[in-house]
Amino acid sequence: MSSHRKPADGFALATMVVLCATWGMQQVAVKLAAPHIPNLMQMALRSGLAALLVGLLCWLRGERGLLRRGPWRAGLLVGVLFASEFLFVAEGLRHTHASHMGVFLYTAPVFSALGLHWLVPSERLKRTQWLGIGVAFAGIALAFGGGWLQGGLGPDVLRGDAMGLLAGLAWGATTVAIRVSALSEAPPTQTLLYQLVGGVALLLPVALLTGQAGPITMAPVAWASLLFQGVIVCFASYLTWFWLLRRYLASNLSVFSFMTPLFGVSAGIFVLHEQADLSFAVGAVLVLTGILIVSGAGLLRSASALKPGET
């Protein structure tokens, strides 16, 4: 496939809306199942389930031996980063709200934009995008410091928020690693399989060693959550995401990811009845604004660079 990637179009927008809604719900799904399956074990099980589904898909399509034939060094790196991301998510959700995690995890576009700026000449940040990064980090500082200074957030919640931010950093680094390596031209199934195998291979031992492998009670809500996370999130949505990354500019796609925290915060408030203090709410708005500036400027720049009739 050609290395040329086109700016996002209407199809990409519609697809990203569905993906963002799906991703925004996953923190809530983890919280709902937490009384029945420890968070870290959920991450390991869903990675294993999705890995089996991707492996079955590869077998049906005749794509066998993908891990052996692929760029294994890049695959090992993204597998470790993927596992790290969801290790931080699992641990963070033990301490903070799903709505908080929904904001801090999805700072990933800011981190990926910074990484791509240094490593990919075609995705250099412009002055407006640097402004957006400043706005996003101001929002992060307000969400952290404002709530703590006002006594609205305890140390436990702040610890969980920090883990959410580390998860966003790991996700952003994963996007950069895929973009700058041979995985950028690899089949989506191969890229996803590296991550899922890395996830279950690393998260399951950690869950066992830290005593978070059980007890497990498979109540209906636990089944529903695990199937949603494994089949919809880790299998279907991630395959779609990597398919998009092969066809559209990563910086263009990132502009739409600002919708995910909106879905995540809304789900946390309406499903889990969480409350957001004023400092977090204002900080979240700044984070979303920063993400929109960072990614939106790249989208507008790419669109203006198109020749008449080009798509």
Coordinates of C-alpha atoms in Angstrom, one line a residue:
M1 CA 0.0 0.0 0.0
S2 CA 1.2 3.5 -0.7
S3 CA 2.6 5.5 2.3
H4 CA 0.4 8.5 1.2
R5 CA -2.3 9.2 3.7
K6 CA -5.2 11.5 3.0
P7 CA -6.9 14.1 5.2
A8 CA -9.9 13.0 7.1
D9 CA -13.2 13.1 5.3
G10 CA -16.9 12.5 6.2
F11 CA -16.5 8.8 6.4
A12 CA -13.6 9.2 8.8
L13 CA -15.7 11.6 10.9
A14 CA -18.7 9.3 11.2
T15 CA -16.4 6.3 12.0
M16 CA -14.6 8.3 14.7
V17 CA -17.9 9.3 16.3
V18 CA -18.8 5.6 16.8
L19 CA -15.3 4.8 18.0
C20 CA -15.3 7.7 20.5
A21 CA -18.6 6.7 21.9
T22 CA -17.3 3.1 22.3
W23 CA -14.1 4.2 24.0
G24 CA -15.8 6.6 26.2
M25 CA -17.9 3.8 27.7
Q26 CA -15.1 1.4 28.5
Q27 CA -14.1 3.0 31.8
V28 CA -17.7 2.8 33.0
A29 CA -17.8 -0.9 31.9
V30 CA -14.7 -1.6 34.0
K31 CA -16.2 0.2 37.0
L32 CA -19.5 -1.7 36.7
A33 CA -17.7 -5.1 36.6
A34 CA -15.1 -4.3 39.3
P35 CA -17.1 -5.8 42.2
H36 CA -17.1 -9.1 40.3
I37 CA -13.7 -9.1 38.4
P38 CA -10.7 -7.1 39.7
N39 CA -9.7 -4.3 37.2
L40 CA -6.3 -5.7 36.3
M41 CA -7.8 -9.1 35.6
Q42 CA -10.4 -7.5 33.4
M43 CA -7.7 -6.0 31.3
A44 CA -5.9 -9.3 31.0
L45 CA -9.0 -11.3 30.1
R46 CA -10.3 -8.9 27.6
S47 CA -6.9 -8.8 25.8
G48 CA -6.9 -12.6 25.8
L49 CA -10.4 -12.8 24.4
A50 CA -9.7 -10.2 21.7
A51 CA -6.4 -11.9 20.8
L52 CA -8.3 -15.2 20.2
L53 CA -10.8 -13.4 18.0
V54 CA -8.1 -11.7 16.0
G55 CA -6.2 -15.0 15.7
L56 CA -9.4 -16.7 14.4
L57 CA -9.9 -13.9 11.9
C58 CA -6.3 -14.3 10.7
W59 CA -6.8 -18.0 10.3
L60 CA -10.0 -17.6 8.3
R61 CA -8.3 -15.1 6.0
G62 CA -5.2 -17.2 5.6
E63 CA -3.0 -14.6 7.4
R64 CA -1.0 -17.1 9.4
G65 CA 2.3 -16.5 11.1
L66 CA 1.8 -12.8 11.3
L67 CA 3.8 -12.5 14.5
R68 CA 6.7 -14.5 13.1
R69 CA 6.9 -12.7 9.8
G70 CA 6.3 -9.2 11.1
P71 CA 8.6 -6.5 12.5
W72 CA 8.9 -8.1 15.9
R73 CA 11.0 -5.4 17.5
A74 CA 8.3 -2.8 16.8
G75 CA 5.7 -5.3 17.7
L76 CA 7.4 -5.9 21.1
L77 CA 7.5 -2.2 21.7
V78 CA 3.8 -1.6 21.0
G79 CA 2.9 -4.7 23.0
V80 CA 4.7 -3.3 26.1
L81 CA 3.2 0.2 25.6
F82 CA -0.3 -1.3 25.2
A83 CA 0.1 -3.3 28.4
S84 CA 1.5 -0.3 30.2
E85 CA -1.5 1.8 29.1
F86 CA -4.0 -0.6 30.5
L87 CA -2.0 -1.3 33.6
F88 CA -2.3 2.4 34.4
V89 CA -6.0 2.4 33.5
A90 CA -6.8 -0.6 35.7
E91 CA -4.8 0.8 38.7
G92 CA -6.1 4.3 38.1
L93 CA -9.7 3.2 38.2
R94 CA -9.2 1.7 41.6
H95 CA -8.6 5.2 42.9
T96 CA -10.4 7.8 40.7
H97 CA -13.7 8.2 38.9
A98 CA -14.4 6.9 35.5
S99 CA -15.2 10.4 34.3
H100 CA -11.7 11.6 35.4
M101 CA -10.1 8.7 33.6
G102 CA -12.1 9.5 30.6
V103 CA -10.4 12.9 30.4
F104 CA -6.8 12.1 31.4
L105 CA -6.5 9.0 29.3
Y106 CA -7.6 10.9 26.2
T107 CA -4.8 13.4 26.5
A108 CA -3.1 10.9 24.2
P109 CA -3.5 13.1 21.1
V110 CA -1.4 15.8 22.7
F111 CA 1.4 13.4 23.5
S112 CA 1.2 11.7 20.0
A113 CA 1.3 15.2 18.4
L114 CA 4.5 16.0 20.3
G115 CA 6.1 12.7 19.4
L116 CA 5.2 13.0 15.7
H117 CA 6.5 16.6 15.7
W118 CA 10.0 15.4 16.5
L119 CA 10.0 12.2 14.4
V120 CA 7.8 12.8 11.3
P121 CA 8.7 15.9 9.2
S122 CA 5.2 16.0 7.6
E123 CA 3.5 16.3 11.0
R124 CA 5.5 19.2 12.5
L125 CA 3.5 21.3 14.9
K126 CA 2.7 24.9 14.0
R127 CA 2.5 27.9 16.4
T128 CA -1.2 27.5 16.9
Q129 CA -0.8 23.8 17.8
W130 CA 1.9 24.8 20.4
L131 CA -0.7 27.1 21.9
G132 CA -3.2 24.2 22.0
I133 CA -0.6 22.1 23.9
G134 CA -0.2 24.9 26.4
V135 CA -3.9 25.2 26.9
A136 CA -4.2 21.4 27.4
F137 CA -1.5 21.3 30.0
A138 CA -3.0 24.3 31.8
G139 CA -6.2 22.3 32.0
I140 CA -4.3 19.3 33.4
A141 CA -2.7 21.5 36.0
L142 CA -6.0 23.0 37.0
A143 CA -7.8 19.7 37.1
F144 CA -5.1 18.4 39.4
G145 CA -4.1 21.4 41.5
G146 CA -7.4 23.2 41.7
G147 CA -9.3 20.3 43.2
W148 CA -6.5 19.5 45.7
L149 CA -6.1 23.1 46.9
Q150 CA -9.8 23.5 47.4
G151 CA -9.9 20.2 49.3
G152 CA -12.3 18.7 46.7
L153 CA -9.9 15.9 45.7
G154 CA -8.1 13.6 48.1
P155 CA -4.6 12.1 47.5
D156 CA -6.2 8.8 46.5
V157 CA -8.2 10.4 43.6
L158 CA -5.1 12.4 42.5
R159 CA -3.1 9.2 42.4
G160 CA -5.7 7.7 40.1
D161 CA -5.8 10.8 38.0
A162 CA -2.0 10.7 37.6
M163 CA -2.2 7.1 36.4
G164 CA -4.8 8.2 33.9
L165 CA -2.4 10.8 32.6
L166 CA 0.4 8.1 32.4
A167 CA -2.0 5.9 30.5
G168 CA -2.6 8.8 28.0
L169 CA 1.2 9.1 27.6
A170 CA 1.5 5.4 26.9
W171 CA -1.3 5.5 24.3
G172 CA 0.2 8.5 22.6
A173 CA 3.6 6.8 22.5
T174 CA 1.9 3.7 21.0
T175 CA 0.5 5.8 18.1
V176 CA 3.9 7.3 17.5
A177 CA 5.6 3.9 17.6
I178 CA 3.2 2.6 15.0
R179 CA 3.4 5.6 12.8
V180 CA 7.3 5.7 12.6
S181 CA 7.8 1.9 12.3
A182 CA 7.1 -0.8 9.7
L183 CA 3.8 -1.3 11.5
S184 CA 2.4 1.8 9.8
E185 CA 2.2 -0.3 6.6
A186 CA 1.4 -3.6 8.3
P187 CA -2.1 -5.2 8.2
P188 CA -4.3 -3.9 11.1
T189 CA -4.7 -7.5 12.3
Q190 CA -0.9 -7.8 12.8
T191 CA -0.6 -4.5 14.6
L192 CA -3.5 -5.3 16.9
L193 CA -2.3 -8.9 17.5
Y194 CA 1.1 -7.6 18.7
Q195 CA -0.6 -5.4 21.2
L196 CA -3.2 -7.9 22.5
V197 CA -0.6 -10.7 22.9
G198 CA 1.7 -8.2 24.7
G199 CA -1.3 -7.2 26.9
V200 CA -2.3 -10.6 28.1
A201 CA 1.4 -11.8 28.4
L202 CA 2.3 -8.9 30.7
L203 CA -1.0 -8.1 32.5
L204 CA -1.9 -11.6 33.5
P205 CA 1.4 -12.3 35.4
V206 CA 1.1 -8.9 37.1
A207 CA -2.5 -9.6 38.2
L208 CA -1.4 -13.0 39.6
L209 CA 1.7 -11.6 41.4
T210 CA -0.3 -8.7 42.9
G211 CA -3.2 -10.8 44.1
Q212 CA -5.6 -9.2 41.6
A213 CA -6.5 -12.3 39.7
G214 CA -9.6 -13.0 41.8
P215 CA -12.0 -13.7 43.2
I216 CA -14.2 -13.7 40.1
T217 CA -17.9 -14.0 40.1
M218 CA -19.4 -14.1 36.6
A219 CA -22.6 -12.1 37.3
P220 CA -24.6 -10.9 34.3
V221 CA -23.0 -7.5 34.5
A222 CA -19.6 -9.1 34.5
W223 CA -20.3 -11.1 31.4
A224 CA -21.8 -8.1 29.6
S225 CA -18.8 -5.9 30.6
L226 CA -16.2 -8.5 29.6
L227 CA -17.8 -9.1 26.2
F228 CA -18.2 -5.4 25.5
Q229 CA -14.6 -4.8 26.4
G230 CA -13.2 -7.8 24.6
V231 CA -15.3 -8.0 21.5
I232 CA -16.5 -4.5 20.8
V233 CA -13.6 -2.4 22.3
C234 CA -10.4 -4.5 21.9
F235 CA -11.4 -6.4 18.8
A236 CA -13.8 -4.4 16.6
S237 CA -12.9 -0.8 17.5
Y238 CA -9.2 -1.3 17.6
L239 CA -9.1 -3.0 14.2
T240 CA -11.1 -0.1 12.8
W241 CA -8.7 2.4 14.4
F242 CA -5.6 0.8 12.9
W243 CA -7.4 0.6 9.5
L244 CA -8.0 4.3 9.7
L245 CA -4.4 5.0 10.6
R246 CA -3.3 3.3 7.5
R247 CA -5.4 5.6 5.3
Y248 CA -5.7 9.0 7.0
L249 CA -3.2 11.3 8.6
A250 CA -2.8 10.5 12.3
S251 CA -2.9 14.2 13.2
N252 CA -6.2 14.6 11.4
L253 CA -7.8 11.6 13.1
S254 CA -6.7 12.9 16.5
V255 CA -9.0 16.0 16.2
F256 CA -12.1 13.8 16.5
S257 CA -10.8 12.0 19.6
F258 CA -11.8 15.1 21.7
M259 CA -15.3 13.6 21.6
T260 CA -14.3 10.6 23.6
P261 CA -13.9 12.4 27.0
L262 CA -17.3 14.0 26.3
F263 CA -18.9 10.6 26.0
G264 CA -16.8 9.3 29.0
V265 CA -17.7 12.1 31.4
S266 CA -21.3 11.9 30.4
A267 CA -21.4 8.2 30.9
G268 CA -19.7 8.5 34.3
I269 CA -22.2 11.1 35.4
F270 CA -25.4 9.5 34.1
V271 CA -24.5 5.8 34.6
L272 CA -22.4 5.9 37.7
H273 CA -23.8 9.1 39.2
E274 CA -20.4 10.6 39.6
Q275 CA -20.0 14.3 40.4
A276 CA -17.4 16.7 39.0
D277 CA -16.1 19.6 41.0
L278 CA -15.7 23.0 39.4
S279 CA -11.9 22.9 39.1
F280 CA -12.0 19.5 37.3
A281 CA -14.9 20.6 35.1
V282 CA -13.0 23.8 34.0
G283 CA -9.8 21.9 33.6
A284 CA -11.5 19.3 31.5
V285 CA -12.9 22.0 29.2
L286 CA -9.4 23.4 28.8
V287 CA -7.9 20.0 28.0
L288 CA -10.6 19.3 25.4
T289 CA -10.0 22.8 23.9
G290 CA -6.3 22.2 23.7
I291 CA -6.8 18.8 22.0
L292 CA -9.1 20.5 19.5
I293 CA -6.6 23.2 18.8
V294 CA -3.7 20.8 18.4
S295 CA -5.5 18.4 16.1
G296 CA -7.8 20.9 14.4
A297 CA -5.0 23.1 13.2
G298 CA -3.4 20.1 11.5
L299 CA -6.6 19.2 9.9
L300 CA -7.2 22.7 8.5
R301 CA -3.6 22.9 7.3
S302 CA -3.9 19.5 5.5
A303 CA -7.2 20.5 3.9
S304 CA -5.9 23.9 2.7
A305 CA -2.9 22.1 1.1
L306 CA -5.1 20.0 -1.1
K307 CA -5.1 20.7 -4.8
P308 CA -8.5 21.3 -6.5
G309 CA -10.3 18.0 -7.0
E310 CA -7.9 16.1 -4.7
T311 CA -9.3 13.9 -2.0

